Amino acid sequence: MIRTAALAALLASTALSSAAMAQTASPAPAPAEASGGFATSDATDPYIWLEEIDGERAMAWVNAHNERSLGVLRGDPRFEGLHQQALEIVQSRDRIPSPGFNHDGTIDNFWQDAEHVRGIWRTTTLDSYRTEAPQWETILDFDALAAAEGKNWVYKGATCLPPDETRCLVSLSDGGKDAVTIREFDRTTRTFVEGGFVLEESKGGASWVDENTLLISRDFGPGTLTSSGYPMIVKVLRRGQTIDQAQTVFTGQPTDVSVSGYTLRDADGVVRATLINRGVSFYEGETHRLNPDGTTTKLELPAKSNINALVRGQMVFTTDQDWTAPSGQEFKTGDVIAYDLAAWLADPTVRAQLVIRPGPREAIEGISNTRNKLVVALYENVRGSVYVYEPNPSGEWARSRMDLPQNVSVGVGSASERDDQVFVSVTGYLNPSSLYLADAATGEADLTKSLPAKFNAEGMTVDQFEARSADGTMIPYFVVHRADMAMDGSNATLLYGYGGFQSSLLPGYSATVGKLWLERGGVYVIANTRGGGEFGPNWHQAALQENRQRAHEDYQAVAMDLIARGVTSQPKLGIMGGSQGGLFMGAMLTQRPDLINAAVIQVPLFDMLRFHRLLAGASWIAEYGNPDIPEERAWIQAYSPYQNLRAGQPYPEVFIHTSTKDDRVHPGHARKAAARLEELGYPVLFYENTDGGHAAGANLRETARRLALEYTYLTRRLMDAPAAE
């Protein structure tokens, strides 16, 4: 099923093992009661006006806070040096161009640098790509397009029609919003098609059926969006028709998250099934087949499942719940399952095949397919390997392991459907990223590209520890540090967390963390708390809804363990996280401020009693619960940071930042958090980027500025602070 993407972890991270939780740390207080019923209703929220995104009063508040915060942080003598280093890194051409296979074997890439701030879509041959200096041809220059049209275009991807892939649907966002305008583009002429398909700005998508037909899910007017603000209707749009003339083929319910349509194609680009996805909740959905006569048939799949691949006639899917198939077969949460697609569509009671059953400390982090093989990134204790699976005539699947480095993070990239080649990325906290071109048929992999080090990692090491959470669960975390680090609590330490939406923090090389923090003596820690997907669906589901506090306790346990080990101390410990991770930061701030001296709170969720009423928030009810149901409201209110901020606490000065154009997590969360803290008498640094969307990456210069602001703040709070005596 299709899931709304949560904010990508700012660094691909992973986990560490540790000893028992610190016994000397202060006991965790119970969550604070909402201060006098503060903001428990619209009427009692004095800052609800800050939710008016472009309101005159709200923007005056934003501009005043930006002026003050930028003045403080940019006025620090270290800001400019950090800014120049960040700018050099993000604009560097010394990066691996992410490759995407086309059906003809050529390679496409989207590229940004100092001269192409918005980026270019470009192409080359595979042979040329494998050289040190590929000869690229520009397909579409987004800086030039934005200048020519007087628009603030941000590229959001393109889908091209197999098998020749000459006609493409290009998605363009105004300033980085999730909502996009979709326009038909001709790769041969490298121009937008005159009189071609054009879909005006909306959340939703479009998928090719054939060169004259699209499946579209958009905002079609009043009553056509779900309560989450996503499309509720799928239509078939034929060339020459207006949107109003398109045929409605599926209508969901207002309480759904979203509906969308797509085609399941074989390696030759032939449509084998046209499908409708109905996202009933963030994690539960239905898959319907669109029949030739325009009717639909619901298919027998688990409510919590994802279709991953179609390889040699086998439809491969994963289940995130225990499931009894129509055949009577029993499957477990996390299983990878396959059906012979044609046989299954004809008879849903045919037997399925179990492809993979991960162990308790394993998780599947990626599934792709080449022409003949299934390629899987399988992690054990947050360390990755790539396996190749192939259906046998007997119906079972054979498995082999690719010849790749061990004890690293691996990512399955673009796969060819002309043959069995696939790109695989390999990285680690201290290992610059490298890219292998692997042959899934033989298991051999050749190093194609590797990056030089972007920071000096000499003398640094990575440890994996575990911390014991409040309920006894052992929580893995990684510590990246100098090998000769003194264990006396004197180390400026940044603890990163996310902990939601089954999003795993896997080991990865971050030049900016390395250059702006590690190289300057800082310690970097990544917590693999429940709520993530590091050990599969069960690890995530253990912290859903009424159990959300478990994830907060996991994160707090890691902080206490770091202090108990002598890695750091309260004056030297800071935390960072964004989106769901911003909620993590708010929970730490309100529940255990005694553990920290800094918090970078990025595009956060903060007012959890109103999250479901703001932008895409209703789509996350399956993660958090529904504040309109009294029982669920009670558990949400117990940890909602906005309601639990109170006077007289040892809150450090925090740095909160958001984006005006974020149309996923409402900027009102961050604004109201800052306003409430100031009302209670706490110092706050607040910055709102007026561009950039949820990922805050509309252009590279803004990305560099944000990084410099963050690390200037962390330097002031942690590196300048004396260690606890």
PDB file of N, CA, C and O in Angstrom, residues 420-468:
ATOM      1  N   ASP A 420      19.816  -8.569 -15.657  1.00  0.00           N
ATOM      2  CA  ASP A 420      19.776  -8.752 -14.209  1.00  0.00           C
ATOM      3  C   ASP A 420      20.758  -7.847 -13.465  1.00  0.00           C
ATOM      4  O   ASP A 420      21.186  -8.152 -12.349  1.00  0.00           O
ATOM      5  N   GLN A 421      21.093  -6.709 -14.056  1.00  0.00           N
ATOM      6  CA  GLN A 421      21.982  -5.771 -13.392  1.00  0.00           C
ATOM      7  C   GLN A 421      21.201  -4.902 -12.402  1.00  0.00           C
ATOM      8  O   GLN A 421      20.055  -4.527 -12.638  1.00  0.00           O
ATOM      9  N   VAL A 422      21.864  -4.580 -11.305  1.00  0.00           N
ATOM     10  CA  VAL A 422      21.247  -3.746 -10.278  1.00  0.00           C
ATOM     11  C   VAL A 422      22.343  -2.948  -9.580  1.00  0.00           C
ATOM     12  O   VAL A 422      23.451  -3.445  -9.362  1.00  0.00           O
ATOM     13  N   PHE A 423      22.031  -1.701  -9.261  1.00  0.00           N
ATOM     14  CA  PHE A 423      22.961  -0.878  -8.501  1.00  0.00           C
ATOM     15  C   PHE A 423      22.712  -1.092  -7.007  1.00  0.00           C
ATOM     16  O   PHE A 423      21.570  -1.160  -6.555  1.00  0.00           O
ATOM     17  N   VAL A 424      23.805  -1.186  -6.255  1.00  0.00           N
ATOM     18  CA  VAL A 424      23.727  -1.355  -4.808  1.00  0.00           C
ATOM     19  C   VAL A 424      24.653  -0.340  -4.160  1.00  0.00           C
ATOM     20  O   VAL A 424      25.829  -0.235  -4.522  1.00  0.00           O
ATOM     21  N   SER A 425      24.134   0.428  -3.201  1.00  0.00           N
ATOM     22  CA  SER A 425      24.954   1.390  -2.470  1.00  0.00           C
ATOM     23  C   SER A 425      25.444   0.772  -1.173  1.00  0.00           C
ATOM     24  O   SER A 425      24.757  -0.050  -0.555  1.00  0.00           O
ATOM     25  N   VAL A 426      26.633   1.150  -0.775  1.00  0.00           N
ATOM     26  CA  VAL A 426      27.254   0.656   0.450  1.00  0.00           C
ATOM     27  C   VAL A 426      27.805   1.854   1.203  1.00  0.00           C
ATOM     28  O   VAL A 426      28.476   2.716   0.620  1.00  0.00           O
ATOM     29  N   THR A 427      27.532   1.919   2.500  1.00  0.00           N
ATOM     30  CA  THR A 427      27.997   3.061   3.278  1.00  0.00           C
ATOM     31  C   THR A 427      28.085   2.692   4.744  1.00  0.00           C
ATOM     32  O   THR A 427      27.558   1.661   5.186  1.00  0.00           O
ATOM     33  N   GLY A 428      28.762   3.534   5.524  1.00  0.00           N
ATOM     34  CA  GLY A 428      28.854   3.380   6.974  1.00  0.00           C
ATOM     35  C   GLY A 428      29.102   4.740   7.575  1.00  0.00           C
ATOM     36  O   GLY A 428      29.350   5.720   6.868  1.00  0.00           O
ATOM     37  N   TYR A 429      29.064   4.839   8.892  1.00  0.00           N
ATOM     38  CA  TYR A 429      29.227   6.143   9.529  1.00  0.00           C
ATOM     39  C   TYR A 429      30.570   6.791   9.205  1.00  0.00           C
ATOM     40  O   TYR A 429      30.657   8.009   9.069  1.00  0.00           O
ATOM     41  N   LEU A 430      31.610   5.967   9.073  1.00  0.00           N
ATOM     42  CA  LEU A 430      32.948   6.487   8.784  1.00  0.00           C
ATOM     43  C   LEU A 430      33.432   6.052   7.409  1.00  0.00           C
ATOM     44  O   LEU A 430      34.590   6.295   7.062  1.00  0.00           O
ATOM     45  N   ASN A 431      32.552   5.404   6.647  1.00  0.00           N
ATOM     46  CA  ASN A 431      32.915   4.896   5.323  1.00  0.00           C
ATOM     47  C   ASN A 431      32.195   5.680   4.252  1.00  0.00           C
ATOM     48  O   ASN A 431      30.965   5.593   4.139  1.00  0.00           O
ATOM     49  N   PRO A 432      32.915   6.468   3.463  1.00  0.00           N
ATOM     50  CA  PRO A 432      32.254   7.221   2.391  1.00  0.00           C
ATOM     51  C   PRO A 432      31.460   6.293   1.477  1.00  0.00           C
ATOM     52  O   PRO A 432      31.827   5.137   1.257  1.00  0.00           O
ATOM     53  N   SER A 433      30.397   6.812   0.952  1.00  0.00           N
ATOM     54  CA  SER A 433      29.497   6.010   0.133  1.00  0.00           C
ATOM     55  C   SER A 433      30.210   5.466  -1.095  1.00  0.00           C
ATOM     56  O   SER A 433      31.050   6.131  -1.705  1.00  0.00           O
ATOM     57  N   SER A 434      29.853   4.242  -1.443  1.00  0.00           N
ATOM     58  CA  SER A 434      30.341   3.642  -2.679  1.00  0.00           C
ATOM     59  C   SER A 434      29.167   3.001  -3.396  1.00  0.00           C
ATOM     60  O   SER A 434      28.133   2.708  -2.798  1.00  0.00           O
ATOM     61  N   LEU A 435      29.333   2.807  -4.697  1.00  0.00           N
ATOM     62  CA  LEU A 435      28.259   2.264  -5.523  1.00  0.00           C
ATOM     63  C   LEU A 435      28.788   1.079  -6.308  1.00  0.00           C
ATOM     64  O   LEU A 435      29.826   1.161  -6.961  1.00  0.00           O
ATOM     65  N   TYR A 436      28.066  -0.020  -6.231  1.00  0.00           N
ATOM     66  CA  TYR A 436      28.433  -1.242  -6.945  1.00  0.00           C
ATOM     67  C   TYR A 436      27.404  -1.512  -8.039  1.00  0.00           C
ATOM     68  O   TYR A 436      26.201  -1.282  -7.849  1.00  0.00           O
ATOM     69  N   LEU A 437      27.888  -1.995  -9.172  1.00  0.00           N
ATOM     70  CA  LEU A 437      27.014  -2.528 -10.210  1.00  0.00           C
ATOM     71  C   LEU A 437      27.085  -4.039 -10.085  1.00  0.00           C
ATOM     72  O   LEU A 437      28.131  -4.653 -10.322  1.00  0.00           O
ATOM     73  N   ALA A 438      25.966  -4.623  -9.672  1.00  0.00           N
ATOM     74  CA  ALA A 438      25.943  -6.050  -9.382  1.00  0.00           C
ATOM     75  C   ALA A 438      25.163  -6.796 -10.445  1.00  0.00           C
ATOM     76  O   ALA A 438      24.252  -6.256 -11.079  1.00  0.00           O
ATOM     77  N   ASP A 439      25.534  -8.055 -10.634  1.00  0.00           N
ATOM     78  CA  ASP A 439      24.814  -8.952 -11.530  1.00  0.00           C
ATOM     79  C   ASP A 439      24.054  -9.944 -10.661  1.00  0.00           C
ATOM     80  O   ASP A 439      24.657 -10.806 -10.014  1.00  0.00           O
ATOM     81  N   ALA A 440      22.734  -9.786 -10.620  1.00  0.00           N
ATOM     82  CA  ALA A 440      21.928 -10.657  -9.768  1.00  0.00           C
ATOM     83  C   ALA A 440      21.959 -12.101 -10.246  1.00  0.00           C
ATOM     84  O   ALA A 440      21.652 -13.020  -9.476  1.00  0.00           O
ATOM     85  N   ALA A 441      22.338 -12.331 -11.492  1.00  0.00           N
ATOM     86  CA  ALA A 441      22.397 -13.699 -12.012  1.00  0.00           C
ATOM     87  C   ALA A 441      23.607 -14.449 -11.478  1.00  0.00           C
ATOM     88  O   ALA A 441      23.550 -15.658 -11.248  1.00  0.00           O
ATOM     89  N   THR A 442      24.710 -13.752 -11.255  1.00  0.00           N
ATOM     90  CA  THR A 442      25.936 -14.405 -10.797  1.00  0.00           C
ATOM     91  C   THR A 442      26.278 -14.081  -9.352  1.00  0.00           C
ATOM     92  O   THR A 442      27.084 -14.783  -8.736  1.00  0.00           O
ATOM     93  N   GLY A 443      25.701 -13.000  -8.807  1.00  0.00           N
ATOM     94  CA  GLY A 443      26.030 -12.571  -7.454  1.00  0.00           C
ATOM     95  C   GLY A 443      27.267 -11.719  -7.376  1.00  0.00           C
ATOM     96  O   GLY A 443      27.636 -11.236  -6.306  1.00  0.00           O
ATOM     97  N   GLU A 444      27.940 -11.514  -8.509  1.00  0.00           N
ATOM     98  CA  GLU A 444      29.146 -10.699  -8.521  1.00  0.00           C
ATOM     99  C   GLU A 444      28.797  -9.216  -8.527  1.00  0.00           C
ATOM    100  O   GLU A 444      27.776  -8.805  -9.086  1.00  0.00           O
ATOM    101  N   ALA A 445      29.666  -8.426  -7.892  1.00  0.00           N
ATOM    102  CA  ALA A 445      29.440  -6.990  -7.815  1.00  0.00           C
ATOM    103  C   ALA A 445      30.752  -6.264  -8.045  1.00  0.00           C
ATOM    104  O   ALA A 445      31.771  -6.602  -7.434  1.00  0.00           O
ATOM    105  N   ASP A 446      30.746  -5.278  -8.916  1.00  0.00           N
ATOM    106  CA  ASP A 446      31.942  -4.497  -9.228  1.00  0.00           C
ATOM    107  C   ASP A 446      31.808  -3.092  -8.667  1.00  0.00           C
ATOM    108  O   ASP A 446      30.769  -2.436  -8.861  1.00  0.00           O
ATOM    109  N   LEU A 447      32.829  -2.646  -7.988  1.00  0.00           N
ATOM    110  CA  LEU A 447      32.842  -1.283  -7.488  1.00  0.00           C
ATOM    111  C   LEU A 447      32.845  -0.329  -8.677  1.00  0.00           C
ATOM    112  O   LEU A 447      33.747  -0.357  -9.503  1.00  0.00           O
ATOM    113  N   THR A 448      31.803   0.494  -8.759  1.00  0.00           N
ATOM    114  CA  THR A 448      31.647   1.400  -9.896  1.00  0.00           C
ATOM    115  C   THR A 448      32.094   2.814  -9.555  1.00  0.00           C
ATOM    116  O   THR A 448      32.793   3.461 -10.326  1.00  0.00           O
ATOM    117  N   LYS A 449      31.694   3.286  -8.392  1.00  0.00           N
ATOM    118  CA  LYS A 449      32.074   4.633  -7.969  1.00  0.00           C
ATOM    119  C   LYS A 449      32.234   4.652  -6.460  1.00  0.00           C
ATOM    120  O   LYS A 449      31.523   3.935  -5.739  1.00  0.00           O
ATOM    121  N   SER A 450      33.157   5.463  -5.986  1.00  0.00           N
ATOM    122  CA  SER A 450      33.309   5.645  -4.549  1.00  0.00           C
ATOM    123  C   SER A 450      33.722   7.089  -4.298  1.00  0.00           C
ATOM    124  O   SER A 450      34.356   7.721  -5.144  1.00  0.00           O
ATOM    125  N   LEU A 451      33.331   7.577  -3.150  1.00  0.00           N
ATOM    126  CA  LEU A 451      33.624   8.961  -2.819  1.00  0.00           C
ATOM    127  C   LEU A 451      34.854   9.063  -1.937  1.00  0.00           C
ATOM    128  O   LEU A 451      35.104   8.188  -1.096  1.00  0.00           O
ATOM    129  N   PRO A 452      35.609  10.124  -2.101  1.00  0.00           N
ATOM    130  CA  PRO A 452      36.693  10.383  -1.148  1.00  0.00           C
ATOM    131  C   PRO A 452      36.091  10.836   0.173  1.00  0.00           C
ATOM    132  O   PRO A 452      34.927  11.245   0.246  1.00  0.00           O
ATOM    133  N   ALA A 453      36.874  10.752   1.213  1.00  0.00           N
ATOM    134  CA  ALA A 453      36.417  11.203   2.519  1.00  0.00           C
ATOM    135  C   ALA A 453      36.131  12.702   2.483  1.00  0.00           C
ATOM    136  O   ALA A 453      36.869  13.476   1.873  1.00  0.00           O
ATOM    137  N   LYS A 454      35.038  13.088   3.135  1.00  0.00           N
ATOM    138  CA  LYS A 454      34.660  14.504   3.205  1.00  0.00           C
ATOM    139  C   LYS A 454      35.015  15.122   4.551  1.00  0.00           C
ATOM    140  O   LYS A 454      34.837  16.311   4.746  1.00  0.00           O
ATOM    141  N   PHE A 455      35.454  14.273   5.469  1.00  0.00           N
ATOM    142  CA  PHE A 455      35.950  14.791   6.739  1.00  0.00           C
ATOM    143  C   PHE A 455      37.048  13.851   7.224  1.00  0.00           C
ATOM    144  O   PHE A 455      37.168  12.709   6.761  1.00  0.00           O
ATOM    145  N   ASN A 456      37.835  14.330   8.135  1.00  0.00           N
ATOM    146  CA  ASN A 456      38.967  13.552   8.626  1.00  0.00           C
ATOM    147  C   ASN A 456      38.489  12.597   9.715  1.00  0.00           C
ATOM    148  O   ASN A 456      38.225  13.006  10.838  1.00  0.00           O
ATOM    149  N   ALA A 457      38.375  11.310   9.367  1.00  0.00           N
ATOM    150  CA  ALA A 457      37.898  10.303  10.313  1.00  0.00           C
ATOM    151  C   ALA A 457      39.038   9.541  10.980  1.00  0.00           C
ATOM    152  O   ALA A 457      38.787   8.554  11.676  1.00  0.00           O
ATOM    153  N   GLU A 458      40.263  10.007  10.786  1.00  0.00           N
ATOM    154  CA  GLU A 458      41.399   9.317  11.400  1.00  0.00           C
ATOM    155  C   GLU A 458      41.244   9.306  12.916  1.00  0.00           C
ATOM    156  O   GLU A 458      40.966  10.338  13.541  1.00  0.00           O
ATOM    157  N   GLY A 459      41.393   8.147  13.514  1.00  0.00           N
ATOM    158  CA  GLY A 459      41.276   8.021  14.959  1.00  0.00           C
ATOM    159  C   GLY A 459      39.850   7.908  15.454  1.00  0.00           C
ATOM    160  O   GLY A 459      39.618   7.859  16.668  1.00  0.00           O
ATOM    161  N   MET A 460      38.878   7.859  14.542  1.00  0.00           N
ATOM    162  CA  MET A 460      37.480   7.730  14.950  1.00  0.00           C
ATOM    163  C   MET A 460      37.040   6.274  14.865  1.00  0.00           C
ATOM    164  O   MET A 460      37.604   5.472  14.121  1.00  0.00           O
ATOM    165  N   THR A 461      36.009   5.941  15.613  1.00  0.00           N
ATOM    166  CA  THR A 461      35.482   4.582  15.620  1.00  0.00           C
ATOM    167  C   THR A 461      33.969   4.618  15.856  1.00  0.00           C
ATOM    168  O   THR A 461      33.424   5.667  16.205  1.00  0.00           O
ATOM    169  N   VAL A 462      33.341   3.477  15.660  1.00  0.00           N
ATOM    170  CA  VAL A 462      31.897   3.338  15.872  1.00  0.00           C
ATOM    171  C   VAL A 462      31.668   2.186  16.835  1.00  0.00           C
ATOM    172  O   VAL A 462      32.176   1.083  16.636  1.00  0.00           O
ATOM    173  N   ASP A 463      30.913   2.442  17.888  1.00  0.00           N
ATOM    174  CA  ASP A 463      30.527   1.398  18.830  1.00  0.00           C
ATOM    175  C   ASP A 463      29.022   1.183  18.759  1.00  0.00           C
ATOM    176  O   ASP A 463      28.260   2.115  18.461  1.00  0.00           O
ATOM    177  N   GLN A 464      28.602  -0.032  19.052  1.00  0.00           N
ATOM    178  CA  GLN A 464      27.183  -0.331  19.163  1.00  0.00           C
ATOM    179  C   GLN A 464      26.911  -0.794  20.589  1.00  0.00           C
ATOM    180  O   GLN A 464      27.571  -1.694  21.098  1.00  0.00           O
ATOM    181  N   PHE A 465      25.954  -0.146  21.228  1.00  0.00           N
ATOM    182  CA  PHE A 465      25.575  -0.479  22.594  1.00  0.00           C
ATOM    183  C   PHE A 465      24.076  -0.747  22.651  1.00  0.00           C
ATOM    184  O   PHE A 465      23.366  -0.589  21.656  1.00  0.00           O
ATOM    185  N   GLU A 466      23.615  -1.105  23.837  1.00  0.00           N
ATOM    186  CA  GLU A 466      22.180  -1.222  24.089  1.00  0.00           C
ATOM    187  C   GLU A 466      21.852  -0.546  25.410  1.00  0.00           C
ATOM    188  O   GLU A 466      22.650  -0.595  26.355  1.00  0.00           O
ATOM    189  N   ALA A 467      20.695   0.051  25.468  1.00  0.00           N
ATOM    190  CA  ALA A 467      20.186   0.649  26.699  1.00  0.00           C
ATOM    191  C   ALA A 467      18.914  -0.087  27.105  1.00  0.00           C
ATOM    192  O   ALA A 467      18.126  -0.485  26.246  1.00  0.00           O
ATOM    193  N   ARG A 468      18.710  -0.240  28.392  1.00  0.00           N
ATOM    194  CA  ARG A 468      17.517  -0.923  28.878  1.00  0.00           C
ATOM    195  C   ARG A 468      16.399   0.096  29.076  1.00  0.00           C
ATOM    196  O   ARG A 468      16.513   1.008  29.891  1.00  0.00           O
TER     197      ARG A 468
END
